[in-house]
Structure formats: structure tokens, C-alpha cells
PDB file of N, CA and C in Angstrom:
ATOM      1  N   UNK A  57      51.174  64.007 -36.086  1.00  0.00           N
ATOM      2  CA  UNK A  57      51.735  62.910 -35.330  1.00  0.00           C
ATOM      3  C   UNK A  57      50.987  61.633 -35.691  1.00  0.00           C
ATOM      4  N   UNK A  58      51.776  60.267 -36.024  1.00  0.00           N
ATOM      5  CA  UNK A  58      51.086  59.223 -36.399  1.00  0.00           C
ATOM      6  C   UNK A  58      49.956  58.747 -35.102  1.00  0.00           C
ATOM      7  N   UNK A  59      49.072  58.452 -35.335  1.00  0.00           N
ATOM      8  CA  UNK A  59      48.641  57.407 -34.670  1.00  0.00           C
ATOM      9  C   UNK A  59      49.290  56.207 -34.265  1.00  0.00           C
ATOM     10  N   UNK A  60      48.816  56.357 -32.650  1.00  0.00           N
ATOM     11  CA  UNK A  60      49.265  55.646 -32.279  1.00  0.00           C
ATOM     12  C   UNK A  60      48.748  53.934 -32.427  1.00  0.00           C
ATOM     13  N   UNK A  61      49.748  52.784 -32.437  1.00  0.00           N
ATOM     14  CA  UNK A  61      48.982  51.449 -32.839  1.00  0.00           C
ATOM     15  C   UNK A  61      48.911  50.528 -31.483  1.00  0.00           C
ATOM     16  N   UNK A  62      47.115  50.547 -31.463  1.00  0.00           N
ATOM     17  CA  UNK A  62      47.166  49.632 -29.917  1.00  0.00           C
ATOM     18  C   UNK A  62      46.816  48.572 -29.787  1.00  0.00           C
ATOM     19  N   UNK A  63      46.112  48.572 -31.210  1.00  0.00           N
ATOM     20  CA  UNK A  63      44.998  47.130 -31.597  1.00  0.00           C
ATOM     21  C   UNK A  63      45.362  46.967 -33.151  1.00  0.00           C
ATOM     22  N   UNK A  64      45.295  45.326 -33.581  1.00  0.00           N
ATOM     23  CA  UNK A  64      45.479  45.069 -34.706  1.00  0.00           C
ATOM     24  C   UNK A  64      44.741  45.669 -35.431  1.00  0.00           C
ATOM     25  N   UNK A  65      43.380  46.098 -34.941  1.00  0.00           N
ATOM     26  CA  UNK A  65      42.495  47.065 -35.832  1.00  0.00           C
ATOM     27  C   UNK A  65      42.784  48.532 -36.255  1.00  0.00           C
ATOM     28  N   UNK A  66      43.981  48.517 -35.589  1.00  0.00           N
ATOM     29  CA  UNK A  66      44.438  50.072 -35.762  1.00  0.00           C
ATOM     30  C   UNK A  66      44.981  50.570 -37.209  1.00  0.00           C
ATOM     31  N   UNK A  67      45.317  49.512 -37.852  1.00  0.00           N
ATOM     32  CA  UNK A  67      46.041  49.156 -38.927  1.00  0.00           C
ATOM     33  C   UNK A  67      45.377  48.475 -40.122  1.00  0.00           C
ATOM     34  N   UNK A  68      44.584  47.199 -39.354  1.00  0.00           N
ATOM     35  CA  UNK A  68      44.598  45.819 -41.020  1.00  0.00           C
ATOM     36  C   UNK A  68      42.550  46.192 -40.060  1.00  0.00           C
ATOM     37  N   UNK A  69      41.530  46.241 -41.129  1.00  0.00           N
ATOM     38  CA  UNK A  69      40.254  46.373 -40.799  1.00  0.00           C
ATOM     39  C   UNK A  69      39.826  44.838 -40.265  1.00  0.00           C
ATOM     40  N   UNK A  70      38.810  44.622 -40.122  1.00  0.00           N
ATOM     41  CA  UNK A  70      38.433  43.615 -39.097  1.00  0.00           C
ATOM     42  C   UNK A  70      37.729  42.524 -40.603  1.00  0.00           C
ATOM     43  N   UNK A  71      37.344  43.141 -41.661  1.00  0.00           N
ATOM     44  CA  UNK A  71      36.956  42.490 -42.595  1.00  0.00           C
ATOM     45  C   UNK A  71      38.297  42.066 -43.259  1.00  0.00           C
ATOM     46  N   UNK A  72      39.329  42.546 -43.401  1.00  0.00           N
ATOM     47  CA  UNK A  72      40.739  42.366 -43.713  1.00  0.00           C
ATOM     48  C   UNK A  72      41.440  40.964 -42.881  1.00  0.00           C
ATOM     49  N   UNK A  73      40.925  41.107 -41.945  1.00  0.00           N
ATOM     50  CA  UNK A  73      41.267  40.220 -40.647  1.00  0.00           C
ATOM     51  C   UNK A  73      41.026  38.825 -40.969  1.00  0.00           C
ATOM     52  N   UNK A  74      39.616  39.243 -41.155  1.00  0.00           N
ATOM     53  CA  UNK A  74      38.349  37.936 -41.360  1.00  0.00           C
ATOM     54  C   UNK A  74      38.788  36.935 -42.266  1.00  0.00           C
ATOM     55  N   UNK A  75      39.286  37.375 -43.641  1.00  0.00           N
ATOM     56  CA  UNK A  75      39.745  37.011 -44.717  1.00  0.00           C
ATOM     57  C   UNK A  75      40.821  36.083 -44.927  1.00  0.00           C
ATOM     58  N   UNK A  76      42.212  36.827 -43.941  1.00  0.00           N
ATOM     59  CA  UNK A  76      42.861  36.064 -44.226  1.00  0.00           C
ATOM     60  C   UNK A  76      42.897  34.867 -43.062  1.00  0.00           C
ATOM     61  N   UNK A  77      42.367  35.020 -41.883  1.00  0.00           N
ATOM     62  CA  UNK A  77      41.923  33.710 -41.195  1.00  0.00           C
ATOM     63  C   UNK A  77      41.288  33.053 -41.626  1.00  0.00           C
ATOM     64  N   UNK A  78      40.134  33.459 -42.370  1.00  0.00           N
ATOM     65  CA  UNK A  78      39.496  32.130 -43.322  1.00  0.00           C
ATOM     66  C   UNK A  78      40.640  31.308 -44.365  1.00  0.00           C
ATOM     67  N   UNK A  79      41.427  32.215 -44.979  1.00  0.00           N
ATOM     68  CA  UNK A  79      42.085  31.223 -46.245  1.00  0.00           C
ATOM     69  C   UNK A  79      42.912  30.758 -45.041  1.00  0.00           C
ATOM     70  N   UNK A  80      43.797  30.960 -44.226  1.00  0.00           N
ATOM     71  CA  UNK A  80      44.991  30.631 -43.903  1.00  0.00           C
ATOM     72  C   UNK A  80      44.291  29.149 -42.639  1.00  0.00           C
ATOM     73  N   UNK A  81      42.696  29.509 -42.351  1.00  0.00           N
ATOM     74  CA  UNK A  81      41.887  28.111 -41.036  1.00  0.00           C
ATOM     75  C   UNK A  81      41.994  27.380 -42.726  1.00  0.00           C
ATOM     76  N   UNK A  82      41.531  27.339 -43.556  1.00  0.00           N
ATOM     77  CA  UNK A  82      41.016  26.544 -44.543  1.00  0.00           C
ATOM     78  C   UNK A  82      42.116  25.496 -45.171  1.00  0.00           C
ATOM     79  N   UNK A  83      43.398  26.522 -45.463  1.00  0.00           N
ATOM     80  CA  UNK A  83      45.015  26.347 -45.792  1.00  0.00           C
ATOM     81  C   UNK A  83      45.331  24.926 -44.657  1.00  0.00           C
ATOM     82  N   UNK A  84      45.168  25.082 -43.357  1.00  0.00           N
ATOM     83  CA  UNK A  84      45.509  24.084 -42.310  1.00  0.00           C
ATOM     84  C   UNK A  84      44.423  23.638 -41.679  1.00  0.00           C
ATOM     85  N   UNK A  85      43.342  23.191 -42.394  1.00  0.00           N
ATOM     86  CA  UNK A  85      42.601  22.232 -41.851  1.00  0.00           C
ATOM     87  C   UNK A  85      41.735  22.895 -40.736  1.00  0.00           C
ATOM     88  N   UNK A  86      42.591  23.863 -39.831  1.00  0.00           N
ATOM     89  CA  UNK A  86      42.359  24.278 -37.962  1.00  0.00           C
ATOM     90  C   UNK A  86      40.999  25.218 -38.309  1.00  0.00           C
ATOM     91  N   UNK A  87      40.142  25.052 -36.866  1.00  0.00           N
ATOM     92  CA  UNK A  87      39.603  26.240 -36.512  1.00  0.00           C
ATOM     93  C   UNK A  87      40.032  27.425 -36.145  1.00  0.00           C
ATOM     94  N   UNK A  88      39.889  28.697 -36.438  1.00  0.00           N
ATOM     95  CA  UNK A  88      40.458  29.832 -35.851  1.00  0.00           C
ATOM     96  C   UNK A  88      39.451  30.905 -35.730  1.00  0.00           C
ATOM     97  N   UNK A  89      40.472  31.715 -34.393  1.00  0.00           N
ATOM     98  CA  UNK A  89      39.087  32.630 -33.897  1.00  0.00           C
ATOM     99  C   UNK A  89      40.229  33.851 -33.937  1.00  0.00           C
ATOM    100  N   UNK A  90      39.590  34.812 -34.139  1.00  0.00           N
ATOM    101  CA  UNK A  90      40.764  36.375 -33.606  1.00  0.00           C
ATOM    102  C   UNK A  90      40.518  36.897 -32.028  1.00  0.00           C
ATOM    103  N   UNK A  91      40.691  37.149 -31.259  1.00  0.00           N
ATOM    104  CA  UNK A  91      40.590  37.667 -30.258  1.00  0.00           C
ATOM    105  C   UNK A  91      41.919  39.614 -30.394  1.00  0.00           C
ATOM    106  N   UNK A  92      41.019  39.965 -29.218  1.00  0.00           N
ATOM    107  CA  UNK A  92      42.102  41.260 -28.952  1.00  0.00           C
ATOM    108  C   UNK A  92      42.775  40.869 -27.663  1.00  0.00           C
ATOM    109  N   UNK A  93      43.742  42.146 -27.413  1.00  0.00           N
ATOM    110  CA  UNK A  93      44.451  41.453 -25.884  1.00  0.00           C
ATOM    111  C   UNK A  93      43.435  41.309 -24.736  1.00  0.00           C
ATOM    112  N   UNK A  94      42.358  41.741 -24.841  1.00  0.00           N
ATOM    113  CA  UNK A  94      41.386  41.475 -23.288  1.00  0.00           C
ATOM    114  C   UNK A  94      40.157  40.604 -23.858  1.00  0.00           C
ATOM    115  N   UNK A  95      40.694  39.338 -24.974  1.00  0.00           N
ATOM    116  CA  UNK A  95      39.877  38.368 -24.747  1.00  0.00           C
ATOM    117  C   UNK A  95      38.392  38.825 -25.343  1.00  0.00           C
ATOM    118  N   UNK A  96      38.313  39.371 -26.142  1.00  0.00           N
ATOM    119  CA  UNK A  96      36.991  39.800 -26.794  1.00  0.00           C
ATOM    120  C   UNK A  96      37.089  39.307 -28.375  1.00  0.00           C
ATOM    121  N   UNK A  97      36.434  38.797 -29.053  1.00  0.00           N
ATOM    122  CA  UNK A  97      36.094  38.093 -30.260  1.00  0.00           C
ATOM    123  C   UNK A  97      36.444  39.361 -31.551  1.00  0.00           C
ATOM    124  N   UNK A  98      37.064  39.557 -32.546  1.00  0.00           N
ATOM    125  CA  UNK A  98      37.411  40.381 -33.679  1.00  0.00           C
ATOM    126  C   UNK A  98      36.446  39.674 -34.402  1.00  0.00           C
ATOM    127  N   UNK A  99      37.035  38.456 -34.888  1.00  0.00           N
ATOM    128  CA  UNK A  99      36.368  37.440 -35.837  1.00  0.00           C
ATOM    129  C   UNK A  99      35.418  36.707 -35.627  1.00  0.00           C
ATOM    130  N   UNK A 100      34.415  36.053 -36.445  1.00  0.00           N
ATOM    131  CA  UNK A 100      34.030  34.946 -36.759  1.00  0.00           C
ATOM    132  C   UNK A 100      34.801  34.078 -36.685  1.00  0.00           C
ATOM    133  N   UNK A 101      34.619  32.539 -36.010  1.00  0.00           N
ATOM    134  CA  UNK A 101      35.126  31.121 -36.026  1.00  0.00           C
ATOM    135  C   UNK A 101      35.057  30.989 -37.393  1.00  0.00           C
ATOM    136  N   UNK A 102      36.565  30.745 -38.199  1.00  0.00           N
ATOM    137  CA  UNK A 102      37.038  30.527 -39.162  1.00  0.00           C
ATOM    138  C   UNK A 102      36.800  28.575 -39.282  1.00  0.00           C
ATOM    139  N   UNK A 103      36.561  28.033 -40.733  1.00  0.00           N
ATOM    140  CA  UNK A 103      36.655  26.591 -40.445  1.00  0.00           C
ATOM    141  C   UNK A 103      36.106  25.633 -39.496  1.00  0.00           C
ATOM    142  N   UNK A 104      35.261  26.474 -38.881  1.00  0.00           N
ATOM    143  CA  UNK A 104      34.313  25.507 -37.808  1.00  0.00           C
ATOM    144  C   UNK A 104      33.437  25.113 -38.301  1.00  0.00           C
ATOM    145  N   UNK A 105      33.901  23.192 -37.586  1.00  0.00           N
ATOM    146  CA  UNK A 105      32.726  21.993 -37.518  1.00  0.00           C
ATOM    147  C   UNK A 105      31.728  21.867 -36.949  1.00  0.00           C
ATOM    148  N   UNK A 106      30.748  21.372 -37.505  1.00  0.00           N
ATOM    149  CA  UNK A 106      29.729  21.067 -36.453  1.00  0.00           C
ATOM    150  C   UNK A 106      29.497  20.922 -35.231  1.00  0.00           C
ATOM    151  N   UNK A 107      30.270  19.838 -34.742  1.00  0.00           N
ATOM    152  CA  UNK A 107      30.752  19.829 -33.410  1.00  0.00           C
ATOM    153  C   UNK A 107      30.910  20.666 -32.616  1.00  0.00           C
ATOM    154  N   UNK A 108      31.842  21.237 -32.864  1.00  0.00           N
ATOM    155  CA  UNK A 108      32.829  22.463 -32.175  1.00  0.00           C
ATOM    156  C   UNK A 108      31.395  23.330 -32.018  1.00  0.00           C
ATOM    157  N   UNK A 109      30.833  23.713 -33.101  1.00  0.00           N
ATOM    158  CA  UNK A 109      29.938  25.138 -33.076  1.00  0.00           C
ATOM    159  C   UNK A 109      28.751  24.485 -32.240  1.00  0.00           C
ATOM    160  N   UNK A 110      28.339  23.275 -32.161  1.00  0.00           N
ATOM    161  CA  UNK A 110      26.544  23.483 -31.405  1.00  0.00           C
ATOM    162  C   UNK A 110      27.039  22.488 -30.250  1.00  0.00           C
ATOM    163  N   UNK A 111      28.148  21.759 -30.060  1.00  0.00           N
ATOM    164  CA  UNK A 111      28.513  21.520 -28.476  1.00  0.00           C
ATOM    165  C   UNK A 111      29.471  22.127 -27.596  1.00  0.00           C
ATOM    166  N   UNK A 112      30.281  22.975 -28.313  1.00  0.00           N
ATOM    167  CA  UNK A 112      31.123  23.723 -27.862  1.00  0.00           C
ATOM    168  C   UNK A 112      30.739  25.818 -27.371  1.00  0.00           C
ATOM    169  N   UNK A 113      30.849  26.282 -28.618  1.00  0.00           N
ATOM    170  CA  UNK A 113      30.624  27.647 -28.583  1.00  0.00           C
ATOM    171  C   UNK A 113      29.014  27.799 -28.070  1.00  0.00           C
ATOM    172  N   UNK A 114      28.192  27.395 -28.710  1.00  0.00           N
ATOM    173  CA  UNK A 114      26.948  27.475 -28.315  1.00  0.00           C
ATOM    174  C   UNK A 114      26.149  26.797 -27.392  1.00  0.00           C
ATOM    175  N   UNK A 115      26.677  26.182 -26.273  1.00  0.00           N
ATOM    176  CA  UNK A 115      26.504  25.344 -24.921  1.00  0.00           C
ATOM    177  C   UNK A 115      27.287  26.368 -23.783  1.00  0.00           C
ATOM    178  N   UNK A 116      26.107  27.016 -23.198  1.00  0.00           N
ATOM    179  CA  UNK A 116      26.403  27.813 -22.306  1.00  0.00           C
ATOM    180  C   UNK A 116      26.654  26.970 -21.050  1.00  0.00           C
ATOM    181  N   UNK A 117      26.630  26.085 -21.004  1.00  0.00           N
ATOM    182  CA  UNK A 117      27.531  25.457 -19.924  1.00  0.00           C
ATOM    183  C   UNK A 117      28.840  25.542 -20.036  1.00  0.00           C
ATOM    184  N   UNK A 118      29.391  25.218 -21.200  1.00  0.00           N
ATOM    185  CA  UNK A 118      31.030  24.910 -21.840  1.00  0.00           C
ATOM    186  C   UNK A 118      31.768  26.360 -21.770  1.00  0.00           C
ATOM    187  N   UNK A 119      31.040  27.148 -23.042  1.00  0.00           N
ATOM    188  CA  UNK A 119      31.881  28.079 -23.407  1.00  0.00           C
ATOM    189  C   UNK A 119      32.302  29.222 -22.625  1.00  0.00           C
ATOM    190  N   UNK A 120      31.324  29.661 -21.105  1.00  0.00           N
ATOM    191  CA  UNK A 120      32.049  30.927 -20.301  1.00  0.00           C
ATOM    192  C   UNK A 120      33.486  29.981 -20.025  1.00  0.00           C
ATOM    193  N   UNK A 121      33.700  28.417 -19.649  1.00  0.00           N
ATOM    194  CA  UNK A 121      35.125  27.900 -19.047  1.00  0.00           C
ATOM    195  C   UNK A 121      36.175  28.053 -20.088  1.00  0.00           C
ATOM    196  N   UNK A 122      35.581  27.655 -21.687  1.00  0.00           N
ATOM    197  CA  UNK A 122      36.703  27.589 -22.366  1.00  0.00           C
ATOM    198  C   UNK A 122      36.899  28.914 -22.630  1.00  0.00           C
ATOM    199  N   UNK A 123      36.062  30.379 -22.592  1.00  0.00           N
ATOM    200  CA  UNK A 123      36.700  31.445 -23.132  1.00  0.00           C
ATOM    201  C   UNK A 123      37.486  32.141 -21.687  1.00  0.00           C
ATOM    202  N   UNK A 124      37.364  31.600 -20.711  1.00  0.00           N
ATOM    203  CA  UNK A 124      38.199  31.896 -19.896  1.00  0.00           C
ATOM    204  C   UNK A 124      39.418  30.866 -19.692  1.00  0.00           C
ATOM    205  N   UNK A 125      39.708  30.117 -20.341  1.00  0.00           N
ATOM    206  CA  UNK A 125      40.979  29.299 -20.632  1.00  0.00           C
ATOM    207  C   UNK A 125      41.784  30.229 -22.020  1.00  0.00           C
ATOM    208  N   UNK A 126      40.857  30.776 -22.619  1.00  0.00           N
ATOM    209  CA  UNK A 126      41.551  31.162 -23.935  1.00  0.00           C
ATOM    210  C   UNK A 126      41.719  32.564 -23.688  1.00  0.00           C
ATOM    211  N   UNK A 127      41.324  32.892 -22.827  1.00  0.00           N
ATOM    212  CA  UNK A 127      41.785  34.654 -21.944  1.00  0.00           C
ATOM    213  C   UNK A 127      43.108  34.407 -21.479  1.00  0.00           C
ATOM    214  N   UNK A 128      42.906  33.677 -21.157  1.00  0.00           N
ATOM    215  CA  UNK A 128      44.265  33.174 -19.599  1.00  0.00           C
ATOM    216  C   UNK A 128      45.302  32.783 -20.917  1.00  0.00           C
ATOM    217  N   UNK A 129      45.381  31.748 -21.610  1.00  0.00           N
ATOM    218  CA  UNK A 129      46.076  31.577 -22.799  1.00  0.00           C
ATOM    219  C   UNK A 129      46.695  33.065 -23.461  1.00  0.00           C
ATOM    220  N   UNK A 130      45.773  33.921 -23.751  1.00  0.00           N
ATOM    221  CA  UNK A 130      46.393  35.485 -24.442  1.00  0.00           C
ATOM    222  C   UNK A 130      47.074  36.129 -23.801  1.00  0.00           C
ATOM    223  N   UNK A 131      46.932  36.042 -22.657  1.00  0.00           N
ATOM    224  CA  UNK A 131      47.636  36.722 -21.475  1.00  0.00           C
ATOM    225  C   UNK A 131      48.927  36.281 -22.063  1.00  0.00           C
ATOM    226  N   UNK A 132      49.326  34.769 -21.199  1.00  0.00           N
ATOM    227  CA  UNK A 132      50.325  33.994 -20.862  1.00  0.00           C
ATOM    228  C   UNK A 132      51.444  34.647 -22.701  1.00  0.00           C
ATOM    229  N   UNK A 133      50.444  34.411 -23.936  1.00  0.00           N
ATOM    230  CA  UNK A 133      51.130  34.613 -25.190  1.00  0.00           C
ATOM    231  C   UNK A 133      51.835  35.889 -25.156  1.00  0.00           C
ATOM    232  N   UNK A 134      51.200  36.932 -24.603  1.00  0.00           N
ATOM    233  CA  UNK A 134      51.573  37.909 -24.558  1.00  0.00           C
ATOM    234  C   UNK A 134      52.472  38.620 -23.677  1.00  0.00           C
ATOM    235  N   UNK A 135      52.522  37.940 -22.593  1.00  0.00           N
ATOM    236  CA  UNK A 135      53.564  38.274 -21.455  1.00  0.00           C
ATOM    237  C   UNK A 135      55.056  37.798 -22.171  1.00  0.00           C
ATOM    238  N   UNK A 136      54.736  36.304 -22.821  1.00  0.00           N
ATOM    239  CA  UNK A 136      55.937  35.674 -22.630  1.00  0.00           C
ATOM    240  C   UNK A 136      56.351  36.199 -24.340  1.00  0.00           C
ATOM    241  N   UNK A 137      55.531  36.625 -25.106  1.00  0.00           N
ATOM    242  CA  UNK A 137      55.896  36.718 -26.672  1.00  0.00           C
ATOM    243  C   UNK A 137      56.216  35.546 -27.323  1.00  0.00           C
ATOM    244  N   UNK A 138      55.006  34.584 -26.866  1.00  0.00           N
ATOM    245  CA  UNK A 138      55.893  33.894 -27.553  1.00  0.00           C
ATOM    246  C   UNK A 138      54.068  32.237 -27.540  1.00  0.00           C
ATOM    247  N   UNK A 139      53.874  31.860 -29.033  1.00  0.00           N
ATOM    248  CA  UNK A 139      52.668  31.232 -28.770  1.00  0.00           C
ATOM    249  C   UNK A 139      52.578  30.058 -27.582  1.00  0.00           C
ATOM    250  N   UNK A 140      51.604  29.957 -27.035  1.00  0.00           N
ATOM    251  CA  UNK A 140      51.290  28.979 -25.922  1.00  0.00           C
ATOM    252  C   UNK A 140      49.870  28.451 -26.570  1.00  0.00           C
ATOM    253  N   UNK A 141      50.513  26.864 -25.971  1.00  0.00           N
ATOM    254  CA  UNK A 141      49.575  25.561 -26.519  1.00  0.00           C
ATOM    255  C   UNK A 141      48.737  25.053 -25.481  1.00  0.00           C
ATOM    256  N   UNK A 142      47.479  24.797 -25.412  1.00  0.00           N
ATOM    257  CA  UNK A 142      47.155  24.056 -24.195  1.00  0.00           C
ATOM    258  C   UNK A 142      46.034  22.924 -24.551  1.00  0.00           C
ATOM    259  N   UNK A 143      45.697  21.880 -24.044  1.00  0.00           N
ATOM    260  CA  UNK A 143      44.399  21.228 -24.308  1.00  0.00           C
ATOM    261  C   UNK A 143      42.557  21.872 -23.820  1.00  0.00           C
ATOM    262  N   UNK A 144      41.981  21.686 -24.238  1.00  0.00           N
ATOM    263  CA  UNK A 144      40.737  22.098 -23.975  1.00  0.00           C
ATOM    264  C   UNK A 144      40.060  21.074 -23.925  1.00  0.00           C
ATOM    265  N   UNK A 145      38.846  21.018 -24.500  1.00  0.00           N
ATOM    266  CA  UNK A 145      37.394  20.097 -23.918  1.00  0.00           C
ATOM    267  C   UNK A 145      37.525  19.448 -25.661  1.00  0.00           C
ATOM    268  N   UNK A 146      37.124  18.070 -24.893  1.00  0.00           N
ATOM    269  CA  UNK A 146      37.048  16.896 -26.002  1.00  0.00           C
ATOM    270  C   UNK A 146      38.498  16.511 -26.819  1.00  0.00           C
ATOM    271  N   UNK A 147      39.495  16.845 -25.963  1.00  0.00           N
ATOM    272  CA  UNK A 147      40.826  16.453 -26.611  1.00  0.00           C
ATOM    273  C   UNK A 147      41.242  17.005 -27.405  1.00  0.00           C
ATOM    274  N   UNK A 148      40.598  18.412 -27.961  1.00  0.00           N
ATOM    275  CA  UNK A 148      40.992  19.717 -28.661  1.00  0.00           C
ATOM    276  C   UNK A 148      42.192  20.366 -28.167  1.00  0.00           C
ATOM    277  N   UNK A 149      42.708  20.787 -29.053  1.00  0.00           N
ATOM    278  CA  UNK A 149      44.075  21.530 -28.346  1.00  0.00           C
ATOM    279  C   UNK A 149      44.110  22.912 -29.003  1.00  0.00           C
ATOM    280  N   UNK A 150      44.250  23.820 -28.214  1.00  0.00           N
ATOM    281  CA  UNK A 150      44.083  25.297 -28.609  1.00  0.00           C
ATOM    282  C   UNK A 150      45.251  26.002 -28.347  1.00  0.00           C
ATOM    283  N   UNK A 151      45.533  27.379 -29.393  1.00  0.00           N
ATOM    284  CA  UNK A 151      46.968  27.905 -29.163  1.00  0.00           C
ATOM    285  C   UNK A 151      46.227  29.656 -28.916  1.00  0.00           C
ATOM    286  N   UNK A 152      47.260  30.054 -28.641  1.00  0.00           N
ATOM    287  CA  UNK A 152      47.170  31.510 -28.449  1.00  0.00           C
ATOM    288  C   UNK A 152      48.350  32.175 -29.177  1.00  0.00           C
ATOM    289  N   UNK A 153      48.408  32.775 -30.229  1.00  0.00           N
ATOM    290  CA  UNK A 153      49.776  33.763 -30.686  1.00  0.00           C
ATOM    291  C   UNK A 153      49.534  34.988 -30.634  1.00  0.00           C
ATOM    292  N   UNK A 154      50.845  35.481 -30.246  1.00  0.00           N
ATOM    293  CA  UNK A 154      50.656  37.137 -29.955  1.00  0.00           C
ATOM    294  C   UNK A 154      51.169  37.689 -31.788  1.00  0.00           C
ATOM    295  N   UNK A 155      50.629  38.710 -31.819  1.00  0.00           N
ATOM    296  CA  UNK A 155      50.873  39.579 -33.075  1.00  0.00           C
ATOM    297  C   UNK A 155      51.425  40.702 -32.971  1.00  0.00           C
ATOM    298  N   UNK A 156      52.744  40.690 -33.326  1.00  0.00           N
ATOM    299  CA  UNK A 156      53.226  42.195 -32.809  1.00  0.00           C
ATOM    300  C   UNK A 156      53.355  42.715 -33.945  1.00  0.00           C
ATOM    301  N   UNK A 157      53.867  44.552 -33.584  1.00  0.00           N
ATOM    302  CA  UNK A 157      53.883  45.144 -34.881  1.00  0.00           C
ATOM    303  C   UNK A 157      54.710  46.618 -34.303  1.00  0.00           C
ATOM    304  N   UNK A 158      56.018  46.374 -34.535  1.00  0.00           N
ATOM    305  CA  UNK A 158      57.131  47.458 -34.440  1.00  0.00           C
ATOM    306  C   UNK A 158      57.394  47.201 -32.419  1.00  0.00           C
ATOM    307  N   UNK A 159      57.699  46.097 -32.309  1.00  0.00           N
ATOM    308  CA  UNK A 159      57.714  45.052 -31.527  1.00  0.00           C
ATOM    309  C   UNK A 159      56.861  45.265 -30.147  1.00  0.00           C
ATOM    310  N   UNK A 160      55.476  45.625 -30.626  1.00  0.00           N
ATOM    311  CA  UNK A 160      54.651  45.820 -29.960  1.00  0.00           C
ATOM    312  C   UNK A 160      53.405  44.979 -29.654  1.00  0.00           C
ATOM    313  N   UNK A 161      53.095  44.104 -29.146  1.00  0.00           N
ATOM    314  CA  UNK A 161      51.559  42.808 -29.131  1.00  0.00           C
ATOM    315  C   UNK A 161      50.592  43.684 -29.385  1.00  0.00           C
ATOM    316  N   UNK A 162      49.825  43.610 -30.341  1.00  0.00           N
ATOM    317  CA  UNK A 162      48.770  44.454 -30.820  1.00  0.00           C
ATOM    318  C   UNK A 162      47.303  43.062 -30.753  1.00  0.00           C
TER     319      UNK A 162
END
């Protein structure tokens, strides 16, 4: 019996992952992060600036609010199937897309 697929990792490896978020953050300029559906980090921050990395991610004041904006964001992507946009801190604007696979959000 196949395995069953619950996580994008079930399928494409996490170094597989890594890869093509780097060419595809690099391709569009954007920062990008992987998350799973309960908001836990796959990836490395793809294309991240200075900025972003030592006032943002690494300012434990900031980052428990924004990774609970970007929880709440995966949710919302995933309920509705469909990506959701929102603003964050310093006029950043962050998206959430769901990834399905045999029309399943993985």
C-alpha cells in the first residue's frame, strides 16, 4: 500500500525544497521561508537582507508576533485553498500559499 502523503516532505526532501526556493527567492527578488501546515520552519530564509535577518527574525521582541501572524496566514491559505496576502512589520508584505498534491494541502 502506497504511503500515505501528509507533508511536502513525504515526497520532494527538505534539501530538494531548499533549492528550489533559493533559485525561484533569487528569480523574484522576494524573501522566502517554507513552513509545514502547523507553522514550523522546513527551510532556511531564502534571499534574506540584512535587515529582515538582524531586526526582524533575530529580535526576540518582533519575531514570536510575526511568526504568529504567519501561522494564522497558513491556516487562513489552507482553509480557503487559495494564497493570502497580508502586511507585516516595516511595510513588508507577506503571503502564505498552500501546496497541494492529488488535491490535498501538504
Amino acid at each position: 500500500m502506497p504511503k500515505k502523503i501528509t507533508q511536502l516532505t513525504d515526497i520532494v526532501s527538505v534539501r530538494t525544497i531548499q533549492k528550489i526556493q533559493d533559485k525561484f527567492a533569487e528569480a523574484l527578488g522576494f524573501s522566502l521561508v517554507t513552513y509545514d501546515l502547523k507553522g514550523r520552519r522546513i527551510t532556511k530564509t531564502s534571499n534574506v537582507n540584512r535587515f529582515w535577518k538582524e531586526f526582524i527574525e533575530d529580535n526576540p521582541t518582533i519575531h514570536p508576533s510575526d511568526k504568529d501572524d504567519m501561522v494564522k496566514a497558513i491556516e487562513v491559505a489552507v482553509k480557503t485553498k487559495e494564497t493570502y496576502i497580508f502586511d507585516c512589520y516595516c511595510n513588508a508584505t507577506s503571503f502564505a500559499v498552500p501546496i497541494n498534491v492529488n488535491d490535498r494541502t501538504v
